[in-house]
mmCIF file of C-alpha atoms in Angstrom:
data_model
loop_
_atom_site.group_PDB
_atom_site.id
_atom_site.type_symbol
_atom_site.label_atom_id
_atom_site.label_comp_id
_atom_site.label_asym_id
_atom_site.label_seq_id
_atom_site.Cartn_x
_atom_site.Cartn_y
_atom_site.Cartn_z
ATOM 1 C CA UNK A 28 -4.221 27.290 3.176
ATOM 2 C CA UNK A 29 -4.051 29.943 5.719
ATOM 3 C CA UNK A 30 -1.219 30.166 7.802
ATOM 4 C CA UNK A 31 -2.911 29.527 11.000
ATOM 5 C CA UNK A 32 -3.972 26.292 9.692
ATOM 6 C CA UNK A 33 -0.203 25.465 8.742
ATOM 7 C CA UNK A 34 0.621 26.126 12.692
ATOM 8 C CA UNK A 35 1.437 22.913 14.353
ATOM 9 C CA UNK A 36 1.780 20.734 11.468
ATOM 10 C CA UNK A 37 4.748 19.294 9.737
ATOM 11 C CA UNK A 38 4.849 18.218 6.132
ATOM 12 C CA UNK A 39 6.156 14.870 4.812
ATOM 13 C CA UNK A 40 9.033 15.912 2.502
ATOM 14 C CA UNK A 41 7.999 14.887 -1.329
ATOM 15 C CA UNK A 42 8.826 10.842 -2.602
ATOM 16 C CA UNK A 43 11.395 11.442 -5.181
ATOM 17 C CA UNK A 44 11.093 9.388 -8.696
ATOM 18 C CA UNK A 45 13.810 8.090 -8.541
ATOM 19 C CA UNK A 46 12.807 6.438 -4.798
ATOM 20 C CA UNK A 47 9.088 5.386 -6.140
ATOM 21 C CA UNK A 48 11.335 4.029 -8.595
ATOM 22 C CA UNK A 49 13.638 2.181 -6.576
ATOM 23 C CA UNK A 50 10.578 1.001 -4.570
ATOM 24 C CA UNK A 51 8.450 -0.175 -7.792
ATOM 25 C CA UNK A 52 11.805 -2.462 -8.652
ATOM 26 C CA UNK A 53 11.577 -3.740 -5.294
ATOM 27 C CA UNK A 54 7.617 -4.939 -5.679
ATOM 28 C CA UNK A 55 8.284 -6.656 -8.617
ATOM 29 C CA UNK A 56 10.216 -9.414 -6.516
ATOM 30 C CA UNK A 57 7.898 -12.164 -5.311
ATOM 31 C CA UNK A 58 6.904 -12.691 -1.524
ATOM 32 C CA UNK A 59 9.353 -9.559 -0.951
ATOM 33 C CA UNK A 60 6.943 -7.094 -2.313
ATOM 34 C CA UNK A 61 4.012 -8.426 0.211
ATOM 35 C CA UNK A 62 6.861 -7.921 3.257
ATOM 36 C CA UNK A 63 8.269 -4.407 1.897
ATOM 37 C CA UNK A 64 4.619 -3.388 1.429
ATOM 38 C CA UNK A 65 3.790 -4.557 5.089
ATOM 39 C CA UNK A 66 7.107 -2.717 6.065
ATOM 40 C CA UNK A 67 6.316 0.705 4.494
ATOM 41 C CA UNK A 68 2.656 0.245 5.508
ATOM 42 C CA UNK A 69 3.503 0.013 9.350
ATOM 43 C CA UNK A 70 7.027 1.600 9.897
ATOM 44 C CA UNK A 71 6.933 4.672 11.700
ATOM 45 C CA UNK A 72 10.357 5.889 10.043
ATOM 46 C CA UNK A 73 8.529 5.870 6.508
ATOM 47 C CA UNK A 74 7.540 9.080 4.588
ATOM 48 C CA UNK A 75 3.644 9.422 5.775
ATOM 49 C CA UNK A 76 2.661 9.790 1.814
ATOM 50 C CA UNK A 77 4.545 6.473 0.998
ATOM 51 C CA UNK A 78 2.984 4.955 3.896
ATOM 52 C CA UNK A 79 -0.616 5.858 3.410
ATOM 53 C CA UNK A 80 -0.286 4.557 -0.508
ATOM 54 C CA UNK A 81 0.986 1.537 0.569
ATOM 55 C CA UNK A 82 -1.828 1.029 3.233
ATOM 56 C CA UNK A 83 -4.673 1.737 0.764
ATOM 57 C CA UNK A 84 -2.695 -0.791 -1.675
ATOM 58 C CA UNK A 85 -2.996 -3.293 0.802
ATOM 59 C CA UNK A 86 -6.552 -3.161 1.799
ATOM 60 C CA UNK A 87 -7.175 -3.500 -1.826
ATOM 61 C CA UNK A 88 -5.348 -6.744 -2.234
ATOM 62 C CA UNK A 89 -7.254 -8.095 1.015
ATOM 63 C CA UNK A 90 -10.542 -6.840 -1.332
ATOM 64 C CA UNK A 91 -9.056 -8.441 -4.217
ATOM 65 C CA UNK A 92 -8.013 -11.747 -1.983
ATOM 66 C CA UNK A 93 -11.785 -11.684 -0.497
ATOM 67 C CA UNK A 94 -13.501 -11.529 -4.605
ATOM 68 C CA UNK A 95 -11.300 -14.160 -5.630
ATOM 69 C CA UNK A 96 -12.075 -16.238 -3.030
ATOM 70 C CA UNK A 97 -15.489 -16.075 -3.097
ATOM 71 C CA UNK A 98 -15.370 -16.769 -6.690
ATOM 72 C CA UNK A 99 -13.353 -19.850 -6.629
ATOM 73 C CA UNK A 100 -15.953 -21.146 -3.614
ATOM 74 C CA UNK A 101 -19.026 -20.165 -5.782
ATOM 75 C CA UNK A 102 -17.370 -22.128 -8.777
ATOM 76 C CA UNK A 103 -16.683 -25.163 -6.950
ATOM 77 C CA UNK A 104 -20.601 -25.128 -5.492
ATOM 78 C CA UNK A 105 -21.533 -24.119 -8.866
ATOM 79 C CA UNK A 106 -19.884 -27.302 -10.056
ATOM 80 C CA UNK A 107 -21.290 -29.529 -7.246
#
């Protein structure tokens, strides 16, 4: 990147390992995950990478939440 492209914007300092894995601990505790994930989604003090990658997670679980529905409603017609 040229440097008059770099003018005028800051970057996000790098996510440790050791903080993605201090975060991944804290997903794997029920109903917390879904708030901590809504937290780092929507917080404006969050590292912009983190934030983004927690974003695109959760658009995929609404995707996921949508399927899964639909399946479970096609099953019960399909039943009927």
């Amino acid at each position: 990147m040229t440097e008059q492209n770099q003018i005028g914007h800051q970057q996000a300092p790098v996510v440790s390992v050791k903080e993605w894995l201090l975060t991944n601990l804290i997903l794997m505790i029920p109903l917390v995950n879904i708030v901590m994930m809504l937290v780092w989604a929507f917080s404006s003090n969050t590292n912009p990478n983190k934030a983004n990658y927690f974003k695109a997670t959760l658009i995929l679980f609404v995707i996921y939440l949508v399927l899964a529905a639909a399946v479970v409603i096609f099953g019960i017609v399909a039943a009927n």
